[in-house]
Amino acid sequence: MGVRATELETVLRELEEIGWVRLVRSGANLKRVEVLVPSLRDGFDTIGERWKSVGPTEIEQASVLILGETIARPIDLEDLERKHGLSVDAARVVVEIGETGTYLRRHRLDDGSRILYSPLYGDNNPEKAHALVKKYGDSRITDLIGRIDASQGIPVKHLSEDPILRDAILAGLVLAPSVRDEKFVFTPQQGTAPEETVVLDKARAILACVRYGQHFAGITRIFSPRAIIDKLVDKKRLAPHSEHAEQYGLLVKKGVGRVERIGDRWQFSIIDTDDNMKALRTARDLLDTGTGISQAVDDSIRLQVLNPPGSYQTPVVERTKLNRAAKLGKATDAKVVSEISDIIRGARAG
């Protein structure tokens, strides 16, 4: 879980206090940790209540508040004291602690003004994001991010036609992978290592494909996105369907899965690798909580994750294709997806 040895005893005590673990001891020695973590949304509330009950200092409260803001968008550094009622010294301490902890970063713009942003907000260009906040206002940006967080992978068509959304995609403030001719919107997630970024990108692609089936499938629409992801986690494949070649083609291109013809239908199955299974679980987290819960990546799969298949495309590549409409017809698209799937599973030479 990334907890350092020097912090473990304190962390376990706090988790026991809020009822998330049961510690089994033999004398002074810890023998076993029984995990009792509740559903995440309730859990986050519990953590927040526990934090408030221990009486956080002004610096601690301001640090949490400012981190929450900068994860959503950059803020003007000069506004810290005025907006949050902090003294000059308190604001300086908050920023210095954040920089030492690597969750805050200062940046000077070309006009000489300074902004504060969080590198935890992946894929984000702080200058472009700051310009977007200046153009549309803090409240509209906050509202947009909040709506997407509440329903990660929401179709672009279900959001306002306001130009703020297009500008936010181009600025990298939100991400919009596409399935066929439909785009699905996500907020960037925390990720401090390259392999986590790869897994998050695959997770977004998985959820986008499932959302496509939920909202735009021509024959059978998905009633429960969670049930589909659970089945892929447990069974590694879905029952054959005539639309799977088109619906899950993006995942074939990213090396997440394959499609095979079964009679007059297509069967989609997951390529069972550690990073693909982690991507599935992360997609489920995005669906359930709006957040890709960080999971430790075993060293044995780092090389595989950092060197994905040649067809893999990052969020940056997806963003640059914003204005390119897919021109392939259904028959051609299915044929291409089938051929790619054959190559990935070694069914074709060359």
XYZ file of C-alpha atoms in Angstrom:
350
model
C 0.000 0.000 0.000
C 3.025 2.288 -0.046
C 3.080 2.749 3.748
C 6.628 3.180 5.036
C 7.879 0.970 7.858
C 8.380 3.981 10.122
C 4.728 5.000 9.623
C 3.133 1.551 9.807
C 2.343 1.430 13.523
C 0.689 4.864 13.471
C -1.288 4.068 10.316
C -2.541 0.759 11.716
C -3.625 2.424 14.964
C -5.655 5.003 13.034
C -7.213 2.332 10.798
C -8.143 0.321 13.893
C -9.639 3.415 15.516
C -12.084 3.933 12.617
C -12.886 0.220 12.348
C -11.127 -0.464 9.042
C -8.844 -3.186 10.436
C -8.738 -5.544 13.390
C -5.272 -6.082 14.844
C -4.557 -9.495 16.337
C -1.635 -9.456 18.755
C 0.333 -11.974 20.742
C 1.746 -10.071 23.639
C 3.520 -7.038 22.190
C 3.851 -8.599 18.724
C 1.427 -8.002 15.885
C 0.456 -11.382 14.425
C -2.286 -10.594 11.938
C -4.180 -7.701 10.315
C -7.809 -8.409 9.443
C -9.089 -5.942 6.831
C -12.625 -4.616 7.369
C -12.682 -1.716 4.871
C -16.264 -0.676 4.032
C -17.498 0.576 0.657
C -15.239 3.414 -0.458
C -17.728 6.276 -0.479
C -18.685 5.565 3.140
C -15.028 4.995 3.936
C -13.947 8.397 2.691
C -16.587 10.000 4.902
C -15.266 8.033 7.877
C -11.706 9.163 7.231
C -12.855 12.774 6.982
C -14.778 12.597 10.238
C -11.824 11.001 12.000
C -9.505 13.709 10.697
C -11.800 16.470 11.955
C -12.156 14.812 15.361
C -8.408 14.958 16.087
C -8.398 18.749 15.748
C -6.302 19.598 12.677
C -4.329 22.836 12.825
C -4.921 25.842 10.574
C -1.976 24.760 8.404
C -3.308 21.202 8.101
C -6.828 22.364 7.215
C -5.521 24.825 4.649
C -3.221 22.179 3.138
C -6.078 19.741 2.564
C -8.341 22.466 1.182
C -5.720 23.823 -1.220
C -4.724 20.332 -2.376
C -8.379 19.665 -3.207
C -8.536 22.844 -5.256
C -5.260 22.383 -7.112
C -6.093 18.812 -8.065
C -9.073 20.239 -9.952
C -7.275 23.210 -11.550
C -4.366 25.618 -10.967
C -4.957 28.612 -8.703
C -3.296 32.042 -8.487
C -0.538 31.914 -5.897
C -1.114 35.545 -4.964
C -4.724 34.764 -4.021
C -3.866 32.237 -1.306
C -3.821 34.671 1.586
C -6.896 36.622 0.498
C -9.068 33.691 -0.591
C -8.340 31.427 2.376
C -7.761 34.032 5.072
C -4.192 32.909 5.644
C -1.365 35.002 6.919
C 1.643 35.444 4.641
C 3.654 33.083 6.828
C 0.922 30.433 6.943
C 0.507 30.505 3.156
C 4.266 30.141 2.733
C 4.334 27.116 5.054
C 1.424 25.444 3.233
C 3.182 25.820 -0.108
C 6.568 24.706 1.207
C 5.080 21.613 2.841
C 3.249 20.813 -0.399
C 6.404 21.152 -2.456
C 8.386 19.031 -0.012
C 5.664 16.389 -0.182
C 5.663 16.683 -4.023
C 1.905 17.284 -4.163
C 2.113 21.028 -4.864
C 4.217 22.939 -7.364
C 4.718 26.608 -8.185
C 4.908 27.832 -11.768
C 5.662 31.277 -13.210
C 3.709 32.315 -16.301
C 5.125 34.377 -19.176
C 3.454 37.528 -17.826
C 5.277 37.150 -14.514
C 2.290 35.991 -12.460
C 2.614 32.801 -10.428
C 0.255 29.868 -10.128
C 0.035 26.888 -7.814
C -0.953 23.476 -9.137
C -0.747 19.834 -8.174
C 1.329 17.335 -10.176
C -1.067 14.685 -8.845
C -3.483 15.899 -11.515
C -2.093 13.776 -14.340
C -1.926 14.811 -18.015
C -2.548 18.418 -17.068
C -0.743 21.385 -18.638
C -0.890 23.977 -15.826
C -0.569 27.003 -18.125
C -3.395 25.906 -20.419
C -5.555 24.904 -17.482
C -4.957 28.247 -15.771
C -5.867 30.109 -18.964
C -9.084 28.105 -19.106
C -9.979 29.089 -15.541
C -9.328 32.742 -16.402
C -11.501 32.497 -19.514
C -14.528 30.739 -18.056
C -14.317 31.380 -14.329
C -13.569 29.157 -11.379
C -17.178 28.128 -10.681
C -17.852 26.866 -14.203
C -14.654 24.805 -14.242
C -15.467 23.379 -10.807
C -18.975 22.487 -11.959
C -17.680 20.723 -15.067
C -15.095 18.709 -13.126
C -17.692 17.797 -10.505
C -20.165 16.498 -13.085
C -17.511 14.330 -14.720
C -16.203 13.035 -11.378
C -19.744 11.972 -10.508
C -20.011 9.902 -13.702
C -16.602 9.055 -15.152
C -16.866 8.159 -18.824
C -20.000 10.217 -19.354
C -20.667 10.739 -23.084
C -19.799 14.194 -24.420
C -23.328 14.349 -25.835
C -24.744 14.199 -22.318
C -22.882 17.324 -21.270
C -23.616 20.888 -22.295
C -22.750 22.033 -25.803
C -20.930 24.923 -24.133
C -17.470 25.471 -25.713
C -15.922 25.105 -22.260
C -15.941 21.311 -22.692
C -14.069 21.353 -25.991
C -11.518 23.816 -24.616
C -11.087 21.676 -21.486
C -10.326 18.618 -23.628
C -7.807 20.507 -25.752
C -6.134 21.903 -22.608
C -5.875 18.449 -21.057
C -8.085 19.490 -18.148
C -10.320 16.533 -19.025
C -9.674 13.511 -21.247
C -11.963 12.217 -23.985
C -11.123 8.831 -25.540
C -13.480 7.859 -28.340
C -15.272 4.661 -29.294
C -16.285 4.784 -32.949
C -17.773 8.256 -33.386
C -18.657 8.889 -29.716
C -16.418 10.548 -27.104
C -16.449 9.814 -23.373
C -15.103 12.242 -20.793
C -12.840 11.569 -17.793
C -10.957 13.669 -15.306
C -7.220 12.888 -15.060
C -6.309 10.797 -12.039
C -3.448 10.685 -9.588
C -0.496 8.742 -10.957
C 3.113 9.237 -9.942
C 4.760 6.484 -11.989
C 4.707 5.859 -15.778
C 3.224 2.376 -15.406
C 0.276 3.795 -13.448
C -0.440 6.234 -16.275
C -0.510 3.348 -18.749
C -2.918 1.345 -16.591
C -5.172 4.378 -16.062
C -5.332 4.973 -19.789
C -6.350 1.370 -20.380
C -8.937 1.665 -17.588
C -10.467 4.720 -19.257
C -10.602 2.849 -22.556
C -12.363 -0.098 -20.878
C -14.956 2.127 -19.260
C -15.461 4.134 -22.465
C -16.219 0.921 -24.385
C -18.678 -0.200 -21.714
C -20.305 3.261 -21.684
C -20.676 3.016 -25.456
C -22.638 -0.200 -25.004
C -24.670 1.455 -22.261
C -25.699 4.510 -24.275
C -25.221 3.844 -27.988
C -25.428 0.117 -28.719
C -27.705 -0.509 -31.691
C -29.215 -3.837 -30.624
C -28.738 -4.565 -26.915
C -27.776 -1.763 -24.555
C -25.886 -2.505 -21.360
C -28.117 -2.162 -18.308
C -25.382 -2.528 -15.673
C -21.838 -1.369 -16.589
C -20.607 -2.761 -13.249
C -21.926 -6.236 -14.114
C -20.028 -6.222 -17.432
C -16.729 -5.241 -15.804
C -17.261 -7.786 -13.011
C -17.774 -10.508 -15.611
C -14.576 -9.547 -17.416
C -12.684 -9.630 -14.111
C -14.116 -13.018 -13.114
C -14.631 -14.833 -16.431
C -12.217 -12.930 -18.719
C -14.758 -12.952 -21.568
C -18.261 -11.921 -22.598
C -20.925 -13.963 -24.356
C -20.765 -13.611 -28.179
C -22.643 -10.629 -29.623
C -22.941 -9.116 -33.082
C -21.716 -5.675 -31.885
C -18.640 -6.652 -29.873
C -16.147 -6.193 -32.718
C -17.114 -2.536 -33.031
C -17.811 -1.830 -29.368
C -14.529 -3.243 -28.044
C -12.278 -2.506 -31.013
C -10.427 0.198 -29.045
C -9.385 -2.398 -26.469
C -8.006 -4.662 -29.179
C -5.905 -1.786 -30.515
C -4.587 -1.089 -27.001
C -3.671 -4.715 -26.371
C -6.276 -5.113 -23.625
C -8.401 -7.776 -25.308
C -9.213 -9.688 -28.478
C -12.319 -10.444 -30.512
C -12.980 -13.737 -32.258
C -15.754 -14.735 -34.615
C -18.128 -17.316 -33.156
C -20.591 -18.222 -35.886
C -22.216 -14.985 -37.002
C -21.220 -13.163 -33.788
C -18.109 -11.812 -32.100
C -16.735 -12.812 -28.728
C -14.676 -10.336 -26.716
C -12.170 -11.642 -24.171
C -9.475 -10.032 -22.025
C -5.792 -10.752 -22.647
C -5.004 -12.045 -19.177
C -1.937 -10.058 -18.132
C -1.288 -8.413 -14.772
C -1.528 -4.875 -16.125
C -4.763 -5.596 -18.041
C -6.392 -7.101 -14.961
C -5.276 -4.115 -12.912
C -6.780 -1.852 -15.575
C -10.096 -3.698 -15.243
C -10.111 -3.222 -11.476
C -9.191 0.445 -11.904
C -12.069 0.869 -14.392
C -14.371 -0.568 -11.743
C -13.016 1.933 -9.213
C -13.644 4.779 -11.665
C -17.203 3.564 -12.111
C -17.876 3.110 -8.394
C -16.099 6.103 -6.855
C -14.959 8.407 -9.662
C -11.348 7.710 -8.697
C -8.795 5.209 -9.984
C -7.671 3.736 -6.692
C -3.882 3.420 -6.685
C -2.685 -0.178 -6.464
C 0.947 -1.161 -6.048
C 2.382 -2.548 -9.273
C 4.579 -5.614 -8.855
C 8.105 -5.130 -10.164
C 7.751 -8.247 -12.302
C 5.247 -6.534 -14.594
C 6.860 -3.083 -14.803
C 8.777 -3.884 -17.970
C 5.654 -5.232 -19.635
C 3.615 -2.189 -18.653
C 6.301 0.289 -19.671
C 6.709 -1.390 -23.062
C 3.098 -1.889 -24.221
C 2.100 -3.246 -27.665
C 2.918 -1.040 -30.654
C -0.758 -0.280 -31.134
C -1.003 1.343 -27.688
C -2.067 4.997 -27.655
C -1.703 7.404 -24.758
C -4.245 10.069 -23.723
C -2.106 12.705 -25.467
C -2.418 10.854 -28.772
C -6.161 10.496 -28.267
C -6.462 14.217 -27.598
C -4.652 15.209 -30.787
C -7.237 13.249 -32.772
C -10.131 15.265 -31.389
C -11.201 16.632 -34.775
C -10.651 13.451 -36.803
C -13.866 11.540 -37.481
C -13.656 7.804 -38.110
C -14.610 7.046 -41.730
C -14.652 3.238 -41.673
C -17.978 1.525 -42.275
C -19.214 -1.225 -39.963
C -18.067 -4.110 -42.181
C -14.602 -2.642 -42.682
C -14.218 -1.800 -39.004
C -15.132 -5.326 -37.944
C -12.669 -6.772 -40.472
C -9.808 -4.557 -39.254
C -10.532 -5.385 -35.597
C -10.609 -9.089 -36.413
C -7.248 -8.911 -38.205
C -5.621 -6.988 -35.349
C -6.968 -9.530 -32.872
C -5.534 -12.396 -34.948
C -2.103 -10.750 -35.025
C -2.088 -10.148 -31.243
C -2.876 -13.785 -30.447
C -0.361 -15.034 -33.006
C -2.853 -16.457 -35.490
C -1.138 -14.759 -38.435
C 2.462 -14.759 -39.558
C 4.337 -11.465 -39.836
